[in-house]
PDB file of C-alpha atoms and ligand atoms in Angstrom:
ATOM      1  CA  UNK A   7      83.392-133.333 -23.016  1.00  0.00           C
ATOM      2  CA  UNK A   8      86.240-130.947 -24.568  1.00  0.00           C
ATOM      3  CA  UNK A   9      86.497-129.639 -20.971  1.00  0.00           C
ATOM      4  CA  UNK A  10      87.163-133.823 -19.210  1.00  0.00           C
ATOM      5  CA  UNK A  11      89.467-134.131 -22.383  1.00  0.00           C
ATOM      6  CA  UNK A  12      91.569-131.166 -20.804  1.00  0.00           C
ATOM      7  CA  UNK A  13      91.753-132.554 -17.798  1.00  0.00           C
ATOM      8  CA  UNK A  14      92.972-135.750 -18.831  1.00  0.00           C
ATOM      9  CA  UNK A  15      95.928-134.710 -20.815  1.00  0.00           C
ATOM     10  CA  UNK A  16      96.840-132.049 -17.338  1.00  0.00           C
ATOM     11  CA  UNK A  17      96.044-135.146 -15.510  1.00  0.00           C
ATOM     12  CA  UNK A  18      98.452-137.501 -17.496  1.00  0.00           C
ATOM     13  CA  UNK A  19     101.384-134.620 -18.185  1.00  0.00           C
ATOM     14  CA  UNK A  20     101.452-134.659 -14.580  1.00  0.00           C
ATOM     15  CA  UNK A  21     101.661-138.406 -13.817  1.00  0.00           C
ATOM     16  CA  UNK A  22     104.006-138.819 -16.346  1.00  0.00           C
ATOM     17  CA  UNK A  23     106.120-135.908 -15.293  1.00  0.00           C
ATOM     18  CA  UNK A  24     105.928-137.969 -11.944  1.00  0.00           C
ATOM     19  CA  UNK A  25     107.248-140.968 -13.861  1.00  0.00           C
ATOM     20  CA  UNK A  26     109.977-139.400 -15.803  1.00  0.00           C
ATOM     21  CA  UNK A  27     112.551-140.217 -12.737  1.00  0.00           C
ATOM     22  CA  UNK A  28     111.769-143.745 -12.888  1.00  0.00           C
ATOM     23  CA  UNK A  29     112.207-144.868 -16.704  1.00  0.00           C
ATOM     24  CA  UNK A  30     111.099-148.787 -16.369  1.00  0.00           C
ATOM     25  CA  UNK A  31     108.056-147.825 -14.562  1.00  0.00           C
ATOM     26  CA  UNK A  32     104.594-147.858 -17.025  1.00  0.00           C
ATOM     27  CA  UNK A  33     101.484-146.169 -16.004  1.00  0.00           C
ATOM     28  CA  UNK A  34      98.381-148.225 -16.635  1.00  0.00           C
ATOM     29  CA  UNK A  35      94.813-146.135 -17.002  1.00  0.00           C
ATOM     30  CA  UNK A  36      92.394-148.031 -14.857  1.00  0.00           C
ATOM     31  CA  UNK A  37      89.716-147.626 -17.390  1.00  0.00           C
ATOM     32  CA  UNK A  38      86.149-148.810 -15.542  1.00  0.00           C
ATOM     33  CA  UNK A  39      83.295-146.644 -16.574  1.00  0.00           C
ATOM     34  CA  UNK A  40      85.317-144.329 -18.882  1.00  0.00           C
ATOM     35  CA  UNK A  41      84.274-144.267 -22.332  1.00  0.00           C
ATOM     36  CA  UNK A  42      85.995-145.280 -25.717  1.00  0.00           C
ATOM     37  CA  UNK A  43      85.953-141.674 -26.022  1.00  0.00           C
ATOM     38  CA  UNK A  44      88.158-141.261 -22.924  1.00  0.00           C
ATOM     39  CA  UNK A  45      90.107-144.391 -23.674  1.00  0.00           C
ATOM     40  CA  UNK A  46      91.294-143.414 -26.957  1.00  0.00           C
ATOM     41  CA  UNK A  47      92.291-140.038 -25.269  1.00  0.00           C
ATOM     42  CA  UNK A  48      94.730-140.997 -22.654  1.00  0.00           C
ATOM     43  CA  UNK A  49      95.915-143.399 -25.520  1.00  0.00           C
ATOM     44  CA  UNK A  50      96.524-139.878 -27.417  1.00  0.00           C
ATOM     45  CA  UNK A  51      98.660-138.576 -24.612  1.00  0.00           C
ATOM     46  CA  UNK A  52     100.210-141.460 -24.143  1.00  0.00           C
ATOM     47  CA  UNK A  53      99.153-143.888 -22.524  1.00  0.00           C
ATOM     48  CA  UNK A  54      99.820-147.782 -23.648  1.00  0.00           C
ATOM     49  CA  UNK A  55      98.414-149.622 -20.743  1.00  0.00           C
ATOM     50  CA  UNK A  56      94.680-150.220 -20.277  1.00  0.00           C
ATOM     51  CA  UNK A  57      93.165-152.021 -17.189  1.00  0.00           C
ATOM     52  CA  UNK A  58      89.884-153.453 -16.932  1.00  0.00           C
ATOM     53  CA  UNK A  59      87.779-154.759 -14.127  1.00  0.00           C
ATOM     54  CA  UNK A  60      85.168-156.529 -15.502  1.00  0.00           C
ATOM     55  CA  UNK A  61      84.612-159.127 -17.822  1.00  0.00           C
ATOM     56  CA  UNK A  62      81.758-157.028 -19.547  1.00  0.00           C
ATOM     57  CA  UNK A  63      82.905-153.605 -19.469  1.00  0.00           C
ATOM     58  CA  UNK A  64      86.050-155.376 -20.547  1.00  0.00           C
ATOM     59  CA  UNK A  65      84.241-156.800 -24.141  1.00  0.00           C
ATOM     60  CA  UNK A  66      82.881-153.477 -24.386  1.00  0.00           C
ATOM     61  CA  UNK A  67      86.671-151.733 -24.688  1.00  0.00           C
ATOM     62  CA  UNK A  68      87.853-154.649 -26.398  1.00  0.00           C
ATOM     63  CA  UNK A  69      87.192-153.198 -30.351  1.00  0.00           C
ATOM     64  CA  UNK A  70      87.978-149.568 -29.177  1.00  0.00           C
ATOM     65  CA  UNK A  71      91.745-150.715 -27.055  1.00  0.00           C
ATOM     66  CA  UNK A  72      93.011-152.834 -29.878  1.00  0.00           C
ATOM     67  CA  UNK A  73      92.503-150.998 -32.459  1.00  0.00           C
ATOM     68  CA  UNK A  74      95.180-148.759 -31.001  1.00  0.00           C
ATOM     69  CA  UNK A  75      98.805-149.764 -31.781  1.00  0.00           C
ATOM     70  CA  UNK A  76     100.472-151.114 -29.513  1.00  0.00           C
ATOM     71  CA  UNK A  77      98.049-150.772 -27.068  1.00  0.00           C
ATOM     72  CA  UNK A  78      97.799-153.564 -24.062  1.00  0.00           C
ATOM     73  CA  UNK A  79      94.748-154.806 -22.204  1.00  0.00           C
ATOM     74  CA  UNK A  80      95.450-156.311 -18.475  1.00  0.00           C
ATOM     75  CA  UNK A  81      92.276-157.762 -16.782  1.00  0.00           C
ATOM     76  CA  UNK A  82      92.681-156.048 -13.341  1.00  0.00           C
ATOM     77  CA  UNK A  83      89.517-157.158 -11.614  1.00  0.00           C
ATOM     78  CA  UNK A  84      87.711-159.954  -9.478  1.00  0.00           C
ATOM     79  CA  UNK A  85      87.498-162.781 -12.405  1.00  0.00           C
ATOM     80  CA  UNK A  86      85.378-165.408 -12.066  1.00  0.00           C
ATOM     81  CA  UNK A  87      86.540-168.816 -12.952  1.00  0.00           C
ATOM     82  CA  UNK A  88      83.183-169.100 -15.614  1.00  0.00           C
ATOM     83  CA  UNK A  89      83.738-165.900 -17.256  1.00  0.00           C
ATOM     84  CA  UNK A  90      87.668-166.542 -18.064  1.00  0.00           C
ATOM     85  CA  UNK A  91      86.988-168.235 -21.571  1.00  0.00           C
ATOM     86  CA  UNK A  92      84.747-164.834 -22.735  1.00  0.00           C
ATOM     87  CA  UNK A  93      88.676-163.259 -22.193  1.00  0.00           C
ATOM     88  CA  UNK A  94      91.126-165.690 -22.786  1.00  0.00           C
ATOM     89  CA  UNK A  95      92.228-164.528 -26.416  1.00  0.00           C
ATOM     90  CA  UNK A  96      91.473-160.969 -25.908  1.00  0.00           C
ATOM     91  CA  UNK A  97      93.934-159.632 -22.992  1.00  0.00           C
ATOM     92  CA  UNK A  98      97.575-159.324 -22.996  1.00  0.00           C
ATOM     93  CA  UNK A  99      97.473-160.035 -19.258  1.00  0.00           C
ATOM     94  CA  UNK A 100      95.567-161.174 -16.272  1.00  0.00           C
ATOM     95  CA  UNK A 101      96.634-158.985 -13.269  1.00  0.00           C
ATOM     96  CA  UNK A 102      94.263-160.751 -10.463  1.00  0.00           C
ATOM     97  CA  UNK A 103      94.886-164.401  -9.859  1.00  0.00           C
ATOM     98  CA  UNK A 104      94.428-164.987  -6.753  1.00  0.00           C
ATOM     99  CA  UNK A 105      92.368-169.041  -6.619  1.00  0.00           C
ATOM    100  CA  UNK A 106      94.055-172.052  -7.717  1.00  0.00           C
ATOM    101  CA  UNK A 107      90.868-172.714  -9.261  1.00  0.00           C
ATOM    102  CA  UNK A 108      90.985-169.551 -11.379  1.00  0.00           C
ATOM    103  CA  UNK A 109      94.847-170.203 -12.223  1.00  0.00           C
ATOM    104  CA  UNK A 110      93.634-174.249 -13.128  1.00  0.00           C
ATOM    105  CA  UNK A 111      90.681-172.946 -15.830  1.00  0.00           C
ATOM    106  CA  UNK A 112      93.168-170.160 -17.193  1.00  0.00           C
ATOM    107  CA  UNK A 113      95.280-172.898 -17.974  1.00  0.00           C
ATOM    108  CA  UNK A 114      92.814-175.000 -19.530  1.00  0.00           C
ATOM    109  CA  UNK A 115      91.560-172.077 -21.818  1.00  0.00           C
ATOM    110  CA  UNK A 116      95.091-171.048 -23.140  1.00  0.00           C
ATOM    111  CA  UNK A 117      96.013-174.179 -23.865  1.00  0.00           C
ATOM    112  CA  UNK A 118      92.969-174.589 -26.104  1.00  0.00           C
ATOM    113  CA  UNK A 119      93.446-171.215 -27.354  1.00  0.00           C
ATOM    114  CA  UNK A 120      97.013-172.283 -27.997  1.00  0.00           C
ATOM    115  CA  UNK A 121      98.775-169.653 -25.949  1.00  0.00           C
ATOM    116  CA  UNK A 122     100.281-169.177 -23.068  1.00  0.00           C
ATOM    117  CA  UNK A 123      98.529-166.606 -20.648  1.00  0.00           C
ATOM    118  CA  UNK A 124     100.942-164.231 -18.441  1.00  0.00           C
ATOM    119  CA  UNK A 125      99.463-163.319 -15.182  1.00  0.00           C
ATOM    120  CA  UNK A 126     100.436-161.426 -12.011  1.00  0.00           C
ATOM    121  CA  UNK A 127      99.499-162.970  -8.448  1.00  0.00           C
ATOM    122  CA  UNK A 128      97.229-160.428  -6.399  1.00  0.00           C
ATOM    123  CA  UNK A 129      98.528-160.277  -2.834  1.00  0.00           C
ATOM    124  CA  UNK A 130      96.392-159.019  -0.105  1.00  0.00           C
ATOM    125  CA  UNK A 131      99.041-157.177   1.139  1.00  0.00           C
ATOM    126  CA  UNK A 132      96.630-155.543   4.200  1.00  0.00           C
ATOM    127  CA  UNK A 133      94.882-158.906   4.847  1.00  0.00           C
ATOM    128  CA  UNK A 134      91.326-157.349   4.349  1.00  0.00           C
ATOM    129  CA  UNK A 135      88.548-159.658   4.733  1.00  0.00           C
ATOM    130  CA  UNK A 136      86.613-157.859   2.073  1.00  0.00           C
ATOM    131  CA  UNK A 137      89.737-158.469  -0.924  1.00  0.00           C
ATOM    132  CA  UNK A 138      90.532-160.954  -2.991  1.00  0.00           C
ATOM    133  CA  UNK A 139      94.270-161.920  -3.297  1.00  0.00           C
ATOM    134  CA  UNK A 140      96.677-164.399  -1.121  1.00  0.00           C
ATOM    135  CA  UNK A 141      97.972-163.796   1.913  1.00  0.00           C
ATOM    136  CA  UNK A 142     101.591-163.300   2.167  1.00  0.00           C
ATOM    137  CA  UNK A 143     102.359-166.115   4.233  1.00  0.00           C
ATOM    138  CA  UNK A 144     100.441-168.537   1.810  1.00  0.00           C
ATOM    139  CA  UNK A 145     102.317-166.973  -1.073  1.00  0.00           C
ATOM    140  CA  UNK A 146     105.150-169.308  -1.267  1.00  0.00           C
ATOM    141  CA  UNK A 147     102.682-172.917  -1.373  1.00  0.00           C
ATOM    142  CA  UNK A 148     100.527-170.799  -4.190  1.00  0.00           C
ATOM    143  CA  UNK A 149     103.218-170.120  -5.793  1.00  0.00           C
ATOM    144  CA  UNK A 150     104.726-173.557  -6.020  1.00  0.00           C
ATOM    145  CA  UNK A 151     101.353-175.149  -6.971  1.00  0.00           C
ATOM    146  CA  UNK A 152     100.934-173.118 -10.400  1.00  0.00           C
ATOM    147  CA  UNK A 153     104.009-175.661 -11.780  1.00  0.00           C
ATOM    148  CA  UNK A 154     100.610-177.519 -12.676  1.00  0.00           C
ATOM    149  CA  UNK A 155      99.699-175.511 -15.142  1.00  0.00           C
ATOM    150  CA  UNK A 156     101.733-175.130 -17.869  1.00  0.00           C
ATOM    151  CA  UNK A 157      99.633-172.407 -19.900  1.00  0.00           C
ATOM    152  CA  UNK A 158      99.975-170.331 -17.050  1.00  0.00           C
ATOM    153  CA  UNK A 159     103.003-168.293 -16.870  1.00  0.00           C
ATOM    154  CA  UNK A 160     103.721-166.168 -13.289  1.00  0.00           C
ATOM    155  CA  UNK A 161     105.306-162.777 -14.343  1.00  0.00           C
ATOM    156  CA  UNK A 162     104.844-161.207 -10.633  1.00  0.00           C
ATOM    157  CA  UNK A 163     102.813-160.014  -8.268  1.00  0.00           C
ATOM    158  CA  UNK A 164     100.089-157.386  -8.262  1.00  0.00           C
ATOM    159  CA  UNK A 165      98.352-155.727  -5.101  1.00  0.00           C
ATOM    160  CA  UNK A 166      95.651-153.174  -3.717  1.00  0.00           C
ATOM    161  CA  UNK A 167      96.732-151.654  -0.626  1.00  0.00           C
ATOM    162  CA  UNK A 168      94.426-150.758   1.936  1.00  0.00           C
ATOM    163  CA  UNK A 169      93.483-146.733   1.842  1.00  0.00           C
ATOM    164  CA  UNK A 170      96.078-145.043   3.986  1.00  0.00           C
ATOM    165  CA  UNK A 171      95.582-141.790   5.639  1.00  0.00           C
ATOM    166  CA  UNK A 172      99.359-140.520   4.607  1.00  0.00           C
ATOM    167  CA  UNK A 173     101.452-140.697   1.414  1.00  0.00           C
ATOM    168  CA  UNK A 174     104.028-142.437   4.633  1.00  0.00           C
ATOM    169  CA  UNK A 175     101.656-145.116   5.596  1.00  0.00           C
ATOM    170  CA  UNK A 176     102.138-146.911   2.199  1.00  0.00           C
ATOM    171  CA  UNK A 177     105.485-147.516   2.817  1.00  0.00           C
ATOM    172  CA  UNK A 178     105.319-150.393   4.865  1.00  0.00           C
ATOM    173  CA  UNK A 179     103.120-152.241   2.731  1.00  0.00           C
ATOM    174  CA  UNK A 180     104.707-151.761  -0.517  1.00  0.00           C
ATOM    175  CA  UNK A 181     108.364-152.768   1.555  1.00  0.00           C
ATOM    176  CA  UNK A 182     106.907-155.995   1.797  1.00  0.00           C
ATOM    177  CA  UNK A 183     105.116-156.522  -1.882  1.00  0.00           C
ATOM    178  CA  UNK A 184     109.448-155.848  -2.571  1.00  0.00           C
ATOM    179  CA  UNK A 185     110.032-158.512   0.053  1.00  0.00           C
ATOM    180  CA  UNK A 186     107.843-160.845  -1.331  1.00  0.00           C
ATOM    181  CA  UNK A 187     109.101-160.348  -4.836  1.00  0.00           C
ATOM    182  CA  UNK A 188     112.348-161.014  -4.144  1.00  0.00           C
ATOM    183  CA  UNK A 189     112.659-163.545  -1.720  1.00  0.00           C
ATOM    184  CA  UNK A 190     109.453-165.561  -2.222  1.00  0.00           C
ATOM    185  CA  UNK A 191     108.794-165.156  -6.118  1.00  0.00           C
ATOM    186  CA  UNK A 192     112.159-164.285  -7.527  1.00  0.00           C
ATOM    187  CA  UNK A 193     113.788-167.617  -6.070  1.00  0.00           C
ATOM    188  CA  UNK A 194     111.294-169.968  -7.453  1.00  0.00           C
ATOM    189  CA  UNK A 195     110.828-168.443 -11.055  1.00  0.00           C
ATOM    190  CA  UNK A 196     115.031-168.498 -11.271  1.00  0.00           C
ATOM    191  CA  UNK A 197     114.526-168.618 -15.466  1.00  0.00           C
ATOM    192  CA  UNK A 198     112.292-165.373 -15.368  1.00  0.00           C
ATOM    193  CA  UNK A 199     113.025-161.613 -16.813  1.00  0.00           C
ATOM    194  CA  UNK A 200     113.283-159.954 -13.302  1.00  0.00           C
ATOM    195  CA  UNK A 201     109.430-160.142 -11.256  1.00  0.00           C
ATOM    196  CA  UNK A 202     107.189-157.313 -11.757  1.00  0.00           C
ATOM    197  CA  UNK A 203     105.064-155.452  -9.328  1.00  0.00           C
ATOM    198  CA  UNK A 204     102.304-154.315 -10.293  1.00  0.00           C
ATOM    199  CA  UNK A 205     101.098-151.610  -6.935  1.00  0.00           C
ATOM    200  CA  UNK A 206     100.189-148.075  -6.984  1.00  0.00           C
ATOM    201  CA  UNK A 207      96.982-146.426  -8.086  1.00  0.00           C
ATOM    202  CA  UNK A 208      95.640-142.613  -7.630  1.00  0.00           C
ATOM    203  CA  UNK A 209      96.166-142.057  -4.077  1.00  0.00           C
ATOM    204  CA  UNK A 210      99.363-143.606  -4.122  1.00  0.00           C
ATOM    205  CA  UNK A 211     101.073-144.072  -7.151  1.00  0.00           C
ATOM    206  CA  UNK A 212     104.278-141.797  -6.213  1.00  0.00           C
ATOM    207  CA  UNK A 213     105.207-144.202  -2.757  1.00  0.00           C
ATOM    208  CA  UNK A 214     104.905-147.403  -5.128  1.00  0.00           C
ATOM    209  CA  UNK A 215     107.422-145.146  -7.464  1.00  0.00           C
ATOM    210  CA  UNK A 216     109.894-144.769  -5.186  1.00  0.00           C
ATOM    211  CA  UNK A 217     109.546-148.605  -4.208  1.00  0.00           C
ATOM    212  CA  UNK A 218     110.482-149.220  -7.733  1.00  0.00           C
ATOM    213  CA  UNK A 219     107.108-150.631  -8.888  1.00  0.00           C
ATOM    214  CA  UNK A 220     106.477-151.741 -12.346  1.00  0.00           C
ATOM    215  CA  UNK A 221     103.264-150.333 -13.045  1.00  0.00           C
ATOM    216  CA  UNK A 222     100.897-147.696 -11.545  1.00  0.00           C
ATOM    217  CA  UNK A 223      97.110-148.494 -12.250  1.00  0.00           C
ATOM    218  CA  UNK A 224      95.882-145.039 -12.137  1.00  0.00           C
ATOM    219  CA  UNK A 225      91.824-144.308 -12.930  1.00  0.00           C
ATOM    220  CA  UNK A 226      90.483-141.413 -10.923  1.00  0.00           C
ATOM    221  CA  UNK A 227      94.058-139.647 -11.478  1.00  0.00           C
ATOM    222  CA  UNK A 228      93.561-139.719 -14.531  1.00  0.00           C
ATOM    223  CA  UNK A 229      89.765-139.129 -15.911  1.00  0.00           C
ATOM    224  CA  UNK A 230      88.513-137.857 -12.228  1.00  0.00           C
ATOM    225  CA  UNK A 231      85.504-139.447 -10.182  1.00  0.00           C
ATOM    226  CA  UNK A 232      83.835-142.353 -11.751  1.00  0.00           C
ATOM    227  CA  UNK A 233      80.282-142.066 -11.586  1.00  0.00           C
ATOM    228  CA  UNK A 234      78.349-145.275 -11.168  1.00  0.00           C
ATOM    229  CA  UNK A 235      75.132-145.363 -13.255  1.00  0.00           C
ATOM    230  CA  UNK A 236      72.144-145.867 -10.810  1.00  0.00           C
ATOM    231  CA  UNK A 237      70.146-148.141 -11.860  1.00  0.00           C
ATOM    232  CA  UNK A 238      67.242-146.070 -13.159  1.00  0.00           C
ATOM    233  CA  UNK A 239      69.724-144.537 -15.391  1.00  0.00           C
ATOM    234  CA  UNK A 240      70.676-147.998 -16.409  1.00  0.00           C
ATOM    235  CA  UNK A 241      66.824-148.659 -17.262  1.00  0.00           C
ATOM    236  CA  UNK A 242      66.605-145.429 -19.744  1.00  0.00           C
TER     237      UNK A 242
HETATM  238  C1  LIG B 316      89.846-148.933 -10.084  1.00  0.00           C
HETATM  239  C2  LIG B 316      91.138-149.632  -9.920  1.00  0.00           C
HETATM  240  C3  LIG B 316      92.366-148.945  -9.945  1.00  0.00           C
HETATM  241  C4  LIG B 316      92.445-147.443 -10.057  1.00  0.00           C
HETATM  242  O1  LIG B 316      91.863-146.840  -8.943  1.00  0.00           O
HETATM  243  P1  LIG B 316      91.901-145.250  -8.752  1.00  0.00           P
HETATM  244  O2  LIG B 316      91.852-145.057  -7.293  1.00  0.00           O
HETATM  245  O3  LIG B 316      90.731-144.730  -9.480  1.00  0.00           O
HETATM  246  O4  LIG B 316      93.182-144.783  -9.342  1.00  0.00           O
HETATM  247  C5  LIG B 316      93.525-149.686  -9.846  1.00  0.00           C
HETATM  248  N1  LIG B 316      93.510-151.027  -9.704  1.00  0.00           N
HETATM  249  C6  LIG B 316      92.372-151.722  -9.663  1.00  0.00           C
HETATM  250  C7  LIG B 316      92.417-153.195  -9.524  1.00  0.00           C
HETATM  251  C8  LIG B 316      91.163-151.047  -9.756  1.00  0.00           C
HETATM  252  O5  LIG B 316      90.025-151.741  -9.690  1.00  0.00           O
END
């Protein structure tokens, strides 16, 4: 345990030594099968950005992230539309709209909640048939059909790239999450605090740097290899 805590504070000095060149940027711990334990140590060296994937693990970290100051909690993950009112009043932010459907019952929830709920559109930036997120070129009509939901407030756009072989390779991709930013989302939202872009994770958090991202979502970077529990472990 003492010896993972190490790690995590070399693992964030070094991220954040990473990050000192680029002052507006926030790093994000992707926090999906890490413990409170682990969460309330990169908080400790840190870190003021927590992502979670799912809607359980999520209620799980709920008591642990806010009772750290300051602390924010951005729903990162595949959300289905009948599990957004178990996190409606309970995250600062939901990264991974990507359905009109999703975007039409986080509407309805906030506005019964009484707030307003920022989110981030996911693009599939690499159009993989196995991700969720809109396709660039439907980006613009998405975009345009959230005015229907006034509880719903578009704050930018988020993405997973597809795995890349080089550091390079990224490039390309995160060039046009910029594009897209600018000259679909920017235009449209011409009220708005400048878009953020929410790209970057452990494998390539320093290329989304130097395309000026927002936030890096970093998990394995951070705490090292998640470890899924089988589930005969589960059972014990
Ligand atoms: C797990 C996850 C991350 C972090 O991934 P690592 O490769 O472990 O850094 C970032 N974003 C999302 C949406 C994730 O699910």
């Amino acid at each position: 345990m003492n010896e993972n805590f190490d790690l995590i504070e070399k693992n964030i000095s070094a991220i954040q030594e990473a990050m000192s060149a680029y002052p507006n940027a926030h790093l994000m711990a992707a926090i999906k099968t890490r413990s409170d334990e682990e969460v309330r140590k990169a908080y400790e060296c840190g870190v003021r950005y927590f992502g979670e994937n799912r809607v359980q693990e999520l209620l799980a970290h709920y008591e642990c992230v806010r009772s750290l100051p300051e602390a924010r909690l951005h729903m990162i993950g595949t959300l289905q539309t009948n599990k957004v009112k178990y996190i409606i009043d309970k995250v600062d932010m939901i990264e991974s709209l990507s359905s009109i459907s999703l975007a039409k019952e986080i509407d309805k929830r906030a506005e019964k909640c009484g707030i307003k709920m920022p989110v981030l559109i996911e693009v599939n930036i690499g159009r993989e048939a196995q991700k969720d997120g809109i396709f660039p070129e439907d980006l613009p009509a998405f975009l345009k059909e959230l005015a229907a939901f006034p509880s719903v407030l578009p704050k930018g756009l988020m993405t997973i790239a597809p795995v890349c072989e080089k550091s390079e390779d990224y490039a390309p991709y995160f060039t046009e999450m910029v594009r897209l930013r600018d000259e679909v989302f920017a235009p449209l939202f011409p009220n708005e605090e400048k878009p953020l872009l929410s790209m970057g994770m452990s494998g390539n958090y320093r290329e989304a740097l130097r395309h000026g991202t927002d936030f890096v979502r970093i998990g394995t970077g951070i705490f090292g290899a998640r470890h899924y529990p089988t589930d005969t472990e589960v059972k014990k």
